[in-house]
Short mmCIF file of C-alpha atoms in Angstrom, two decimals:
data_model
loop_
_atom_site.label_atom_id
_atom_site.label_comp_id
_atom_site.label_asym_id
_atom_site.label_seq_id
_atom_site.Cartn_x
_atom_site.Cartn_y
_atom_site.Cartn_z
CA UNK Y 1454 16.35 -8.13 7.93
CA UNK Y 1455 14.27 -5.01 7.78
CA UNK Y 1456 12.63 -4.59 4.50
CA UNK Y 1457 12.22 -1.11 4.00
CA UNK Y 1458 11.45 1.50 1.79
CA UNK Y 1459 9.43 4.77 0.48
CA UNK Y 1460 7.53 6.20 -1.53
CA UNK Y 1461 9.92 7.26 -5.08
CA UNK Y 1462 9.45 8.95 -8.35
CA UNK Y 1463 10.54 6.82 -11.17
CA UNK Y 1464 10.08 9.27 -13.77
CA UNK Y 1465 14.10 8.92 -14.08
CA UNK Y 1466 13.11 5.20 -14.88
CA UNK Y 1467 13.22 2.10 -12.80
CA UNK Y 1468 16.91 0.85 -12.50
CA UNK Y 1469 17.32 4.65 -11.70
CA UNK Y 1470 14.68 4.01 -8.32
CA UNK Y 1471 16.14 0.58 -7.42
CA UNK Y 1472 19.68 2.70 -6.88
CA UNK Y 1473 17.74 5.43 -5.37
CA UNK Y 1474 16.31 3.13 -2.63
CA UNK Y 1475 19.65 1.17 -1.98
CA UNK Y 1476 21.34 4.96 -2.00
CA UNK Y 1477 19.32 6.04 1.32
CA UNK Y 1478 19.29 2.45 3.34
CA UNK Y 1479 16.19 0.58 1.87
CA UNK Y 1480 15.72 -2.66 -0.14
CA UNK Y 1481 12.51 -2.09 -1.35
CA UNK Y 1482 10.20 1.14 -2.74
CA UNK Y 1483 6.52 2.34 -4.03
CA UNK Y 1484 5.90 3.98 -6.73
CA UNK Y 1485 3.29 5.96 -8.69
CA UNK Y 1486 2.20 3.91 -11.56
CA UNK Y 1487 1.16 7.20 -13.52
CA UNK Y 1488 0.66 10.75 -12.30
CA UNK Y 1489 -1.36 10.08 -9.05
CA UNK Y 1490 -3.80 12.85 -10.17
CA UNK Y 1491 -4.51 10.36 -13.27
CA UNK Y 1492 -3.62 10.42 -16.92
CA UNK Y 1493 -1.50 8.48 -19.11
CA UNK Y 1494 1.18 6.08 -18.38
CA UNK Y 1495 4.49 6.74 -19.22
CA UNK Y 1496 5.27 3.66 -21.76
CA UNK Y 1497 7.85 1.00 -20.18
CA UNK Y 1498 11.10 0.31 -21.02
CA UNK Y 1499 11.47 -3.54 -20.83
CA UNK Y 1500 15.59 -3.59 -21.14
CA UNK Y 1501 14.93 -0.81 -17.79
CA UNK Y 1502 12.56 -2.62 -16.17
CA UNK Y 1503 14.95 -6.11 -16.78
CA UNK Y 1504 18.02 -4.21 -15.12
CA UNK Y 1505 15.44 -3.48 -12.13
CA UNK Y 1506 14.68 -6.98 -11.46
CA UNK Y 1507 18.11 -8.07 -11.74
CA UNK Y 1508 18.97 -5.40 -9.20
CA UNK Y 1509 16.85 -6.17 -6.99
CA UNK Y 1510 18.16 -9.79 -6.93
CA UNK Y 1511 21.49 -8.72 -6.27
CA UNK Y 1512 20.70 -6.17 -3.46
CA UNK Y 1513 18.10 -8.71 -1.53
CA UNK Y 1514 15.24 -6.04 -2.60
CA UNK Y 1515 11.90 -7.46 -0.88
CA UNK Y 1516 9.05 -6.95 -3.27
CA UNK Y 1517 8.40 -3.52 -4.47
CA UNK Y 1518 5.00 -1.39 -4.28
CA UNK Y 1519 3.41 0.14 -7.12
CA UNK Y 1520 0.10 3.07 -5.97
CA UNK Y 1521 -2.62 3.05 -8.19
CA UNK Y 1522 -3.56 6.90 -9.08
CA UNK Y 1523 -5.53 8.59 -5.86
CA UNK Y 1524 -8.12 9.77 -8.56
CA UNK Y 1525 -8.81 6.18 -9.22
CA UNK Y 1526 -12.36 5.56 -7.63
CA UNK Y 1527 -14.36 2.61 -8.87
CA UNK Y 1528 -17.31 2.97 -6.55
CA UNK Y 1529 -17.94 6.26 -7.74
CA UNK Y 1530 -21.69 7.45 -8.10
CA UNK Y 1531 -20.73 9.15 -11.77
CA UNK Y 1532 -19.99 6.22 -14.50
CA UNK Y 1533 -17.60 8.33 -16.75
CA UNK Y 1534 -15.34 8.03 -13.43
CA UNK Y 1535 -15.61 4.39 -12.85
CA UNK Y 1536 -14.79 4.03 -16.17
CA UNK Y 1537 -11.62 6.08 -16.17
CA UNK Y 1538 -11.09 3.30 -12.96
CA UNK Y 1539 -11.62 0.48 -14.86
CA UNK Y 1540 -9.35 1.38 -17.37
CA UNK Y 1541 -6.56 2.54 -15.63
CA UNK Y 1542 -6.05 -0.24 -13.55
CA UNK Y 1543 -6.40 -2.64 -16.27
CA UNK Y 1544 -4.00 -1.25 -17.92
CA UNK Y 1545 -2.01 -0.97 -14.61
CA UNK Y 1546 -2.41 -4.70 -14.13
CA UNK Y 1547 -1.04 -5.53 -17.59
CA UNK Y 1548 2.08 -3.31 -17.10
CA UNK Y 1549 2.92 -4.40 -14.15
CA UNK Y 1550 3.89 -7.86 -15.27
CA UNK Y 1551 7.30 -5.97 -16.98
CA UNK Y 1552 7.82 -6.36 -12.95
CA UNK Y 1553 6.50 -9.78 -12.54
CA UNK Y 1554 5.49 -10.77 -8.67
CA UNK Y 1555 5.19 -7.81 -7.05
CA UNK Y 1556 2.45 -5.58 -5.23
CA UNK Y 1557 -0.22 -3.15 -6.43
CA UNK Y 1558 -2.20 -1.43 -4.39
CA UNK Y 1559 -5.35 1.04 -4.62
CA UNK Y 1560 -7.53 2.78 -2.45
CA UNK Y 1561 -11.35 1.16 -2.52
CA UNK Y 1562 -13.14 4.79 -2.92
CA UNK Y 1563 -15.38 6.74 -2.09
CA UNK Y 1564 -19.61 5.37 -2.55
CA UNK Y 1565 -20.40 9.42 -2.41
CA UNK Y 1566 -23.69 9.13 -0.67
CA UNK Y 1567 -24.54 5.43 -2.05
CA UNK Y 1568 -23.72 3.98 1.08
CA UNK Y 1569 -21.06 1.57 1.89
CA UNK Y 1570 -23.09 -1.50 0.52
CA UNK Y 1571 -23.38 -0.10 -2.71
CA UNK Y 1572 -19.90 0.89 -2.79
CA UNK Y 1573 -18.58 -2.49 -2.34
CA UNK Y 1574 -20.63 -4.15 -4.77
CA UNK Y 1575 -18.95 -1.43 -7.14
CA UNK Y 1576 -15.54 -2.02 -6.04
CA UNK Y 1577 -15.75 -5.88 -6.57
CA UNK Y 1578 -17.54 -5.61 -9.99
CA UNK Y 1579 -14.53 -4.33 -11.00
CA UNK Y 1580 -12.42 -6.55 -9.07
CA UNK Y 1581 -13.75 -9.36 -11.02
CA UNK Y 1582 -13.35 -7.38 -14.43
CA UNK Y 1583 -9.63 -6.66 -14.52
CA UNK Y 1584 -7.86 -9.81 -12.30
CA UNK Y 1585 -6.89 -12.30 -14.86
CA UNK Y 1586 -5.77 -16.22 -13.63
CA UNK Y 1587 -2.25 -15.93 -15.49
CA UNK Y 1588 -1.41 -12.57 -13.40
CA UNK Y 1589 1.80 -12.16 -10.96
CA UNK Y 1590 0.69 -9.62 -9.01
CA UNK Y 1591 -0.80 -9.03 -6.21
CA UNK Y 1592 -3.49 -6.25 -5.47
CA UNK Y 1593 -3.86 -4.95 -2.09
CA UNK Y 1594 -6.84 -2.94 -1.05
CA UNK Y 1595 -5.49 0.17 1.02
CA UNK Y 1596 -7.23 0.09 4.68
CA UNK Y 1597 -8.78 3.72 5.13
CA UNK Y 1598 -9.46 6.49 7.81
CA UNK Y 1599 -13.06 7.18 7.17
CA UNK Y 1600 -12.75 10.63 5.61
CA UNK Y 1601 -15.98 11.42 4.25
CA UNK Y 1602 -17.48 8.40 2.62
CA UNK Y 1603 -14.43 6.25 2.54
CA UNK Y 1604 -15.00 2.97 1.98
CA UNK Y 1605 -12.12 0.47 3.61
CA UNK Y 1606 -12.52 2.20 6.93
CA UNK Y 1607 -12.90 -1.25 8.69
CA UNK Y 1608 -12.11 -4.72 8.62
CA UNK Y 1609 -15.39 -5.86 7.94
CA UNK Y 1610 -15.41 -3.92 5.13
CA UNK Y 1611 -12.55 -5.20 3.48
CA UNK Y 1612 -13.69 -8.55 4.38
CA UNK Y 1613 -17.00 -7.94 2.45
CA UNK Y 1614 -14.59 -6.90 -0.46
CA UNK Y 1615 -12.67 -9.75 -0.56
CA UNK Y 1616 -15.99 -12.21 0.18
CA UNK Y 1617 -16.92 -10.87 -3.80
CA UNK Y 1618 -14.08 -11.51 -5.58
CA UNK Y 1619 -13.76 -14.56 -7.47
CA UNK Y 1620 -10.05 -14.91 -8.11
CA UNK Y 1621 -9.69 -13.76 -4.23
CA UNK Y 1622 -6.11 -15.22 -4.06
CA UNK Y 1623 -4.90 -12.40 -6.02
CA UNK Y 1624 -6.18 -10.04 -2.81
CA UNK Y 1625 -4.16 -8.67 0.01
CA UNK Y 1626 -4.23 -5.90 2.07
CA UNK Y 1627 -2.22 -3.00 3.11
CA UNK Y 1628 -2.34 -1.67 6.26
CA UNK Y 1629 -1.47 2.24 6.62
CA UNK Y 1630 -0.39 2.96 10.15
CA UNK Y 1631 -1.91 6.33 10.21
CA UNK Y 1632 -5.14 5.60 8.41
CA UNK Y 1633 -6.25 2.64 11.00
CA UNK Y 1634 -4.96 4.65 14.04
CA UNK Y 1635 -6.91 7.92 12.38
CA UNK Y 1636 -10.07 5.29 11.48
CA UNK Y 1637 -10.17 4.11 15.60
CA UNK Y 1638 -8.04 1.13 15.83
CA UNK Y 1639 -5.26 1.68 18.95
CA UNK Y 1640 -2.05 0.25 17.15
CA UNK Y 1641 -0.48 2.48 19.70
CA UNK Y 1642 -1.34 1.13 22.80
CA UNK Y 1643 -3.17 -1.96 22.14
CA UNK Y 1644 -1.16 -3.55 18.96
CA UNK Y 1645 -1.92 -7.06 19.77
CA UNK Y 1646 -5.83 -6.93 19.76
CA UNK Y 1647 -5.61 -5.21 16.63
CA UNK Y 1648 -4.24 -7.71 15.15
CA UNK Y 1649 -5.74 -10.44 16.63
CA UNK Y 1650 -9.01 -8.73 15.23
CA UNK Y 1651 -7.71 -8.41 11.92
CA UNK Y 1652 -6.33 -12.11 11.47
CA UNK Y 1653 -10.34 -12.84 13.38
CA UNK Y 1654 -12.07 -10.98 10.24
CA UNK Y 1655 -9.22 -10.58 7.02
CA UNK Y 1656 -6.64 -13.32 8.06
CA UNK Y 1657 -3.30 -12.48 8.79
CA UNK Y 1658 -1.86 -13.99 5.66
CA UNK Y 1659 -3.55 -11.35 3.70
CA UNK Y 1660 -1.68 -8.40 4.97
CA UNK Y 1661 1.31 -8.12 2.68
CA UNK Y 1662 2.34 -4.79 2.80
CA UNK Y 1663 2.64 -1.74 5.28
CA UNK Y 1664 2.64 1.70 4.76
CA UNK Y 1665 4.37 3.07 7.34
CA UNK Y 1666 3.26 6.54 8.44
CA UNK Y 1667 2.77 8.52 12.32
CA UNK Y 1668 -0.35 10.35 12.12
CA UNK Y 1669 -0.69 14.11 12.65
CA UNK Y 1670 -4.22 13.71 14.60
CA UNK Y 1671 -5.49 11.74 17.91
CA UNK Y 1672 -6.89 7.81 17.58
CA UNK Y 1673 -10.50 8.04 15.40
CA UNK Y 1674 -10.27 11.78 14.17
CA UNK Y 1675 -10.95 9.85 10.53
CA UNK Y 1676 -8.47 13.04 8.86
CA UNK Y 1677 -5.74 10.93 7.21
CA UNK Y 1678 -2.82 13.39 7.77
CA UNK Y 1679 0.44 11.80 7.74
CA UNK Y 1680 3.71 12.96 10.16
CA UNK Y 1681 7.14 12.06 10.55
CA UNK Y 1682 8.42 8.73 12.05
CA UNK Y 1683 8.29 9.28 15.69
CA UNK Y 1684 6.60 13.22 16.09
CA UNK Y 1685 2.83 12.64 15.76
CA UNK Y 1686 0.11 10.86 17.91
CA UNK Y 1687 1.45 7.16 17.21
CA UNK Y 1688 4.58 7.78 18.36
CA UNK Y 1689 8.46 6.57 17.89
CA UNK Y 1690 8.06 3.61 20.54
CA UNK Y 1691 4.63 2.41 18.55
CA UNK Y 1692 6.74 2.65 15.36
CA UNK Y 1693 8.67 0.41 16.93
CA UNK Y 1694 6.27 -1.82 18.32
CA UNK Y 1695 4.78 -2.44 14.69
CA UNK Y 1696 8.43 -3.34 13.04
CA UNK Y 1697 9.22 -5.59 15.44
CA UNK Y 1698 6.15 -7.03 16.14
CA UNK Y 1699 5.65 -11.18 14.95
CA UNK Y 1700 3.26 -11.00 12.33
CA UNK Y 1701 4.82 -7.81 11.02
CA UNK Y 1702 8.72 -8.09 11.10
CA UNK Y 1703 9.21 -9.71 7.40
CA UNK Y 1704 6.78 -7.68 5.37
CA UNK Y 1705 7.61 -4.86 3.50
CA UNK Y 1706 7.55 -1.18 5.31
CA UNK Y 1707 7.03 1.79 2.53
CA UNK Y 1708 7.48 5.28 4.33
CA UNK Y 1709 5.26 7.85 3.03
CA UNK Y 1710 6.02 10.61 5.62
CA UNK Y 1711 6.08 14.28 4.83
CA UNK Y 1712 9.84 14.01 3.84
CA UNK Y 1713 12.48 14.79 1.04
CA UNK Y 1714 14.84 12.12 0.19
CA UNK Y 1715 17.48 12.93 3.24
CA UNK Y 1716 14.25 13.02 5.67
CA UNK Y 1717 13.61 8.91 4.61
CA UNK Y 1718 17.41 8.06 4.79
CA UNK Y 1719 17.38 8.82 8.63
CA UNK Y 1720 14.09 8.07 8.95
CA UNK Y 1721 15.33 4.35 7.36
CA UNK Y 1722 18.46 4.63 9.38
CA UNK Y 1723 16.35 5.24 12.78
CA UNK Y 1724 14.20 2.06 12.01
CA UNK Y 1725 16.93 -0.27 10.83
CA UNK Y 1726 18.50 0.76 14.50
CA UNK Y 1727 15.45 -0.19 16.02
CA UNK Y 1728 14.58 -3.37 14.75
CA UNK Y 1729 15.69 -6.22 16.64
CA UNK Y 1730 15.91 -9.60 14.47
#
């Protein structure tokens, strides 16, 4: 089975978003854990949250993605902002066990002219502040394009993320199909040695999510501009390639195209038509 999905707005609640998902074809979803400019969470509802999971049970949901806020940036050269990190995904962390098992996931940041060193050191200092040993979830770091001083832009670094972080089982990565194919790695033509190269540095059995996105630009522009399933650079018959692909077929897929709700349901329709176990 395809386990498929995008990107939804719970501010309706979450019951409300499992529906949503089933409503346009998927059996999963991501969601914003707060504005993604930042700011205060919306308190949970536990009794909501309850008739989520049993939902999701009864429709054969795969887990579901939760996307830390894009403001969140712990390698940040100002402390006032790594502090606003810290504390937001802390508190992140503790909320999402309403949702027990599940995925979180967060882009690494920006170092801002402290090089890429520096930034990872910052990233995994925090890292090692906010994973606890009782937690369910599992955080994924985002892989990244390179736009301006991303860091996440490569394997390697990831790798050097992970290397620092003392409860590392907690780590796994999600792979954006538009921000590695916009960062220089051919998923479009040369899928296979990709791979092979991540499962060489990362490990396969880290990847646990994928956000599936064709990219606006050509292979290594570093721009991060996502398109539509099938119209940009990576194409319909790479799309296809990567759901059907081995080491790829049973994870979750969360769409995060340029789309309103209709655009996913045929996008999700398209896929599911496509994929061949």
């Amino acid at each position: 089975m395809l386990n498929i999905g995008a990107h939804l707005s719970i501010s309706k609640g979450f019951l409300a978003c499992g529906k949503e998902a089933v409503s346009i074809g998927g059996n999963t979803f991501q969601f914003f854990t707060r504005n993604p400019r930042g700011g205060k969470a919306k308190e949970i509802d536990k009794k909501d949250a309850d008739a989520l999971i049993e939902y999701m049970k009864e429709h054969n949901f795969s887990k579901i993605l939760a996307h830390a806020p894009y403001t969140l940036n712990p390698c940040s050269a100002t402390e006032k902002t790594r502090e606003f990190a810290l504390e937001t995904m802390k508190d992140d962390l503790k909320r999402m066990e309403f949702l027990p098992n599940n995925l979180y996931n967060f882009h690494p940041g920006s170092h801002v002219g402290q090089g890429a060193e520096k930034g990872i050191e910052l990233i995994t200092k925090q890292l090692n502040t906010v994973l606890f040993p009782e937690m369910t979830t599992t955080v994924l770091l985002e892989t990244m394009a390179g736009k301006g001083s991303e860091v996440g832009k490569t394997f390697e670094e990831l790798r050097s993320i992970i290397d620092g972080v003392d409860l590392d089982e907690k780590i796994g990565i999600c792979l954006d199909t538009c921000h590695v194919f916009d960062g220089g790695y051919d998923i479009k033509d040369n899928l296979e040695e990709v791979l092979e190269e991540f499962d060489k540095i990362i490990g396969i059995k880290r990847l646990k999510a994928i956000h599936l996105n064709d990219s606006k630009n050509y292979l290594g522009c570093h721009k991060d501009r996502h398109e539509k399933i099938g119209k940009g650079a990576i194409g319909l018959e790479g799309m296809i390639k990567i759901i059907n692909h081995k080491d790829l077929k049973d994870l979750p897929f969360f769409l995060e195209t340029p789309n309103d709700i209709d655009g996913y349901a045929e996008e999700i329709k398209l896929l599911r038509e496509n994929y061949k176990y």
